mmCIF file of C-alpha atoms in Angstrom:
data_model
loop_
_atom_site.group_PDB
_atom_site.id
_atom_site.type_symbol
_atom_site.label_atom_id
_atom_site.label_comp_id
_atom_site.label_asym_id
_atom_site.label_seq_id
_atom_site.Cartn_x
_atom_site.Cartn_y
_atom_site.Cartn_z
ATOM 1 C CA MET A 429 -7.905 -16.155 -12.916
ATOM 2 C CA PRO A 430 -6.007 -19.374 -13.527
ATOM 3 C CA GLN A 431 -2.482 -18.916 -14.798
ATOM 4 C CA ILE A 432 -1.258 -21.032 -17.684
ATOM 5 C CA PRO A 433 2.443 -21.857 -17.596
ATOM 6 C CA GLU A 434 4.416 -20.387 -20.501
ATOM 7 C CA LYS A 435 5.634 -23.831 -21.531
ATOM 8 C CA ILE A 436 2.067 -24.857 -22.409
ATOM 9 C CA GLN A 437 1.519 -23.827 -26.018
ATOM 10 C CA GLU A 438 -1.992 -25.188 -26.392
ATOM 11 C CA LEU A 439 -5.082 -24.671 -24.291
ATOM 12 C CA THR A 440 -8.067 -26.881 -23.664
ATOM 13 C CA VAL A 441 -11.456 -25.348 -24.260
ATOM 14 C CA GLY A 442 -11.908 -25.083 -20.480
ATOM 15 C CA GLN A 443 -8.608 -23.244 -20.066
ATOM 16 C CA LEU A 444 -9.452 -20.894 -22.920
ATOM 17 C CA ALA A 445 -12.885 -20.239 -21.394
ATOM 18 C CA ALA A 446 -11.418 -19.565 -17.937
ATOM 19 C CA ARG A 447 -8.757 -17.194 -19.270
ATOM 20 C CA SER A 448 -10.927 -15.357 -21.797
ATOM 21 C CA GLY A 449 -14.096 -15.097 -19.729
ATOM 22 C CA ALA A 450 -16.108 -16.517 -22.634
ATOM 23 C CA ALA A 451 -18.413 -19.469 -22.104
ATOM 24 C CA VAL A 452 -17.380 -22.795 -23.623
ATOM 25 C CA SER A 453 -20.496 -22.651 -25.811
ATOM 26 C CA ALA A 454 -19.427 -19.198 -27.075
ATOM 27 C CA LEU A 455 -15.990 -20.568 -27.962
ATOM 28 C CA HIS A 456 -17.579 -23.438 -29.878
ATOM 29 C CA PHE A 457 -19.796 -20.901 -31.657
ATOM 30 C CA TYR A 458 -16.808 -18.675 -32.512
ATOM 31 C CA GLU A 459 -15.044 -21.709 -33.907
ATOM 32 C CA SER A 460 -18.074 -22.704 -36.002
ATOM 33 C CA LYS A 461 -18.064 -19.171 -37.463
ATOM 34 C CA GLY A 462 -14.356 -19.321 -38.306
ATOM 35 C CA LEU A 463 -13.282 -16.708 -35.765
ATOM 36 C CA ILE A 464 -10.937 -19.037 -33.884
ATOM 37 C CA HIS A 465 -9.425 -22.395 -34.795
ATOM 38 C CA SER A 466 -8.502 -25.536 -32.917
ATOM 39 C CA ARG A 467 -6.898 -28.825 -33.674
ATOM 40 C CA ARG A 468 -8.193 -32.177 -32.459
ATOM 41 C CA THR A 469 -6.181 -34.565 -30.353
ATOM 42 C CA SER A 470 -6.198 -38.319 -30.954
ATOM 43 C CA GLY A 471 -8.966 -38.420 -28.322
ATOM 44 C CA ASN A 472 -10.964 -35.853 -30.382
ATOM 45 C CA GLN A 473 -10.501 -33.058 -27.831
ATOM 46 C CA ARG A 474 -10.055 -29.477 -28.966
ATOM 47 C CA ARG A 475 -6.726 -27.737 -28.452
ATOM 48 C CA TYR A 476 -6.311 -24.030 -29.077
ATOM 49 C CA SER A 477 -3.023 -22.248 -29.655
ATOM 50 C CA ARG A 478 -2.231 -19.456 -27.211
ATOM 51 C CA ASP A 479 -3.027 -16.806 -29.836
ATOM 52 C CA ALA A 480 -6.701 -17.814 -29.499
ATOM 53 C CA LEU A 481 -6.769 -15.807 -26.238
ATOM 54 C CA ARG A 482 -6.034 -12.578 -28.071
ATOM 55 C CA ARG A 483 -8.409 -13.468 -30.908
ATOM 56 C CA VAL A 484 -11.247 -14.100 -28.443
ATOM 57 C CA ALA A 485 -10.495 -10.775 -26.710
ATOM 58 C CA PHE A 486 -10.554 -9.079 -30.115
ATOM 59 C CA VAL A 487 -13.895 -10.698 -31.038
ATOM 60 C CA ARG A 488 -15.516 -9.815 -27.717
ATOM 61 C CA ALA A 489 -14.312 -6.192 -27.841
ATOM 62 C CA ALA A 490 -15.626 -5.776 -31.377
ATOM 63 C CA GLN A 491 -18.946 -7.375 -30.418
ATOM 64 C CA ARG A 492 -19.326 -5.002 -27.468
ATOM 65 C CA VAL A 493 -19.316 -2.031 -29.821
ATOM 66 C CA GLY A 494 -21.811 -3.705 -32.143
ATOM 67 C CA ILE A 495 -19.635 -5.013 -34.959
ATOM 68 C CA PRO A 496 -21.329 -7.988 -36.672
ATOM 69 C CA LEU A 497 -19.546 -11.351 -36.487
ATOM 70 C CA ALA A 498 -19.263 -11.528 -40.285
ATOM 71 C CA THR A 499 -17.339 -8.242 -40.288
ATOM 72 C CA ILE A 500 -15.112 -9.458 -37.444
ATOM 73 C CA ARG A 501 -14.404 -12.682 -39.351
ATOM 74 C CA GLU A 502 -13.413 -10.658 -42.445
ATOM 75 C CA ALA A 503 -11.044 -8.566 -40.323
ATOM 76 C CA LEU A 504 -9.420 -11.629 -38.767
ATOM 77 C CA ALA A 505 -9.098 -13.289 -42.186
ATOM 78 C CA GLU A 506 -6.897 -10.392 -43.307
ATOM 79 C CA LEU A 507 -4.276 -11.308 -40.707
ATOM 80 C CA PRO A 508 -1.532 -13.786 -41.572
ATOM 81 C CA GLU A 509 -2.266 -17.314 -40.307
ATOM 82 C CA GLY A 510 -1.392 -17.725 -36.658
ATOM 83 C CA ARG A 511 -0.800 -14.022 -36.029
ATOM 84 C CA THR A 512 -2.826 -12.376 -33.330
ATOM 85 C CA PRO A 513 -4.375 -8.948 -33.768
ATOM 86 C CA THR A 514 -2.049 -6.205 -32.582
ATOM 87 C CA GLU A 515 -2.733 -2.747 -31.220
ATOM 88 C CA GLU A 516 -2.072 -1.399 -34.723
ATOM 89 C CA ASP A 517 -4.594 -3.864 -36.205
ATOM 90 C CA TRP A 518 -7.216 -2.725 -33.729
ATOM 91 C CA ALA A 519 -6.506 0.964 -34.430
ATOM 92 C CA ARG A 520 -6.772 0.440 -38.203
ATOM 93 C CA LEU A 521 -9.994 -1.560 -37.929
ATOM 94 C CA SER A 522 -11.605 0.746 -35.401
ATOM 95 C CA ARG A 523 -10.987 3.675 -37.768
ATOM 96 C CA SER A 524 -12.671 1.785 -40.597
ATOM 97 C CA TRP A 525 -15.618 0.764 -38.385
ATOM 98 C CA ARG A 526 -16.121 4.237 -36.964
ATOM 99 C CA SER A 527 -18.386 5.548 -39.746
ATOM 100 C CA GLU A 528 -20.583 2.437 -39.497
ATOM 101 C CA LEU A 529 -20.882 2.917 -35.735
ATOM 102 C CA ASP A 530 -21.579 6.639 -36.130
ATOM 103 C CA GLU A 531 -24.450 5.808 -38.510
ATOM 104 C CA ARG A 532 -25.898 3.267 -36.047
ATOM 105 C CA ILE A 533 -25.662 5.812 -33.228
ATOM 106 C CA LYS A 534 -27.476 8.351 -35.394
ATOM 107 C CA GLN A 535 -30.241 5.818 -36.142
ATOM 108 C CA LEU A 536 -30.590 4.890 -32.463
ATOM 109 C CA ASN A 537 -30.743 8.547 -31.435
ATOM 110 C CA ARG A 538 -33.459 9.153 -34.045
ATOM 111 C CA LEU A 539 -35.398 6.124 -32.773
ATOM 112 C CA ARG A 540 -35.034 7.297 -29.162
ATOM 113 C CA ASP A 541 -36.211 10.789 -30.060
ATOM 114 C CA HIS A 542 -39.281 9.422 -31.873
ATOM 115 C CA LEU A 543 -40.128 6.739 -29.340
ATOM 116 C CA THR A 544 -42.384 9.052 -27.358
ATOM 117 C CA ASP A 545 -44.290 9.820 -30.578
ATOM 118 C CA CYS A 546 -45.271 6.168 -30.886
ATOM 119 C CA ILE A 547 -48.303 5.013 -28.994
ATOM 120 C CA GLY A 548 -47.319 1.367 -29.546
ATOM 121 C CA CYS A 549 -49.447 -1.464 -30.858
ATOM 122 C CA GLY A 550 -52.937 -0.261 -31.592
ATOM 123 C CA CYS A 551 -51.414 3.045 -32.618
ATOM 124 C CA LEU A 552 -53.944 5.857 -33.015
ATOM 125 C CA SER A 553 -52.038 7.379 -35.910
ATOM 126 C CA LEU A 554 -50.942 4.729 -38.390
ATOM 127 C CA GLU A 555 -50.143 7.346 -41.010
ATOM 128 C CA THR A 556 -47.515 9.034 -38.858
ATOM 129 C CA CYS A 557 -46.196 6.082 -36.808
ATOM 130 C CA VAL A 558 -42.426 6.518 -36.867
ATOM 131 C CA LEU A 559 -41.812 2.868 -36.032
ATOM 132 C CA SER A 560 -43.972 1.213 -38.689
ATOM 133 C CA ASN A 561 -43.435 4.007 -41.236
ATOM 134 C CA PRO A 562 -39.892 5.321 -40.581
ATOM 135 C CA ASP A 563 -39.064 8.620 -42.252
ATOM 136 C CA ASP A 564 -42.547 8.418 -43.821
ATOM 137 C CA ALA A 565 -41.006 6.332 -46.613
ATOM 138 C CA PHE A 566 -44.408 5.234 -47.950
ATOM 139 C CA GLY A 567 -46.523 8.075 -46.613
ATOM 140 C CA GLU A 568 -47.636 9.169 -50.055
ATOM 141 C CA ARG A 569 -49.084 5.713 -50.806
ATOM 142 C CA ARG A 570 -50.510 4.462 -47.511
ATOM 143 C CA ALA A 571 -49.938 4.161 -43.802
ATOM 144 C CA GLY A 572 -47.004 1.954 -42.756
ATOM 145 C CA SER A 573 -48.901 -1.022 -41.360
ATOM 146 C CA ARG A 574 -51.115 -1.374 -44.405
ATOM 147 C CA LEU A 575 -48.001 -2.249 -46.386
ATOM 148 C CA LEU A 576 -47.925 -5.548 -44.502
ATOM 149 C CA VAL A 577 -51.405 -6.348 -45.797
ATOM 150 C CA GLU A 578 -50.260 -5.484 -49.341
ATOM 151 C CA ARG A 579 -47.242 -7.775 -49.009
ATOM 152 C CA ARG A 580 -49.427 -10.626 -47.811
ATOM 153 C CA ALA A 581 -51.796 -10.100 -50.751
ATOM 154 C CA SER A 582 -48.969 -10.147 -53.278
ATOM 155 C CA ALA A 583 -47.446 -13.207 -51.584
ATOM 156 C CA THR A 584 -50.725 -15.101 -52.040
ATOM 157 C CA GLY A 585 -50.481 -14.471 -55.769
ATOM 158 C CA GLY A 586 -53.293 -11.994 -56.088
ATOM 159 C CA GLY A 587 -52.615 -8.363 -56.702
ATOM 160 C CA ARG A 588 -55.890 -7.525 -55.052
ATOM 161 C CA ARG A 589 -56.311 -6.916 -51.378
ATOM 162 C CA PRO A 590 -57.797 -9.848 -49.434
ATOM 163 C CA SER A 591 -61.197 -9.357 -47.880
ATOM 164 C CA ARG A 592 -61.419 -8.537 -44.191
ATOM 165 C CA ALA A 593 -63.178 -11.842 -43.553
ATOM 166 C CA ARG A 594 -60.069 -13.771 -44.607
ATOM 167 C CA GLU A 595 -57.358 -11.367 -43.446
ATOM 168 C CA PRO A 596 -57.200 -10.280 -39.782
ATOM 169 C CA GLU A 597 -56.322 -6.694 -38.928
ATOM 170 C CA VAL A 598 -52.549 -6.183 -38.893
ATOM 171 C CA PRO A 599 -51.229 -4.341 -35.799
ATOM 172 C CA CYS A 600 -49.157 -1.227 -36.462
ATOM 173 C CA CYS A 601 -45.890 -2.707 -35.202
ATOM 174 C CA GLY A 602 -46.155 -5.917 -37.206
ATOM 175 C CA ASP A 603 -46.689 -8.130 -34.147
#
């Protein structure tokens, strides 16, 4: 990994990419989302302060555990300008994100456990398909995939169901 002398206070996008392990395009994306900031030189080149290294590490670590970029941006916005996230910041934020992650894990476990129940597209049991009708939310009314036909009918302005001649069969997984 290339070393950056301590006397250099600003990094080029290439230096930041090399040190952080993030692609240049990812850094540009992070900047467009307000996660990191740069200044422009007279030649219109980006220059990042050294704290951008820690911010990029923070963003990438949060992304790895599934935190949405909007939530990461909110967390970084809470820090004073120019201050990098500290170990205490990470501990505080990870505690607050824990319940959200626990809920996602629970949902993924439920999906994994029901995956073998699903026969996939062309499902033989539309009324009990756990992917198109999760938790049987609409089981009293209709099978899950038929809701897509209802939505299309209401989107066309008519409350009535379109005839089969005009509306193709909708696969169970919405594909």
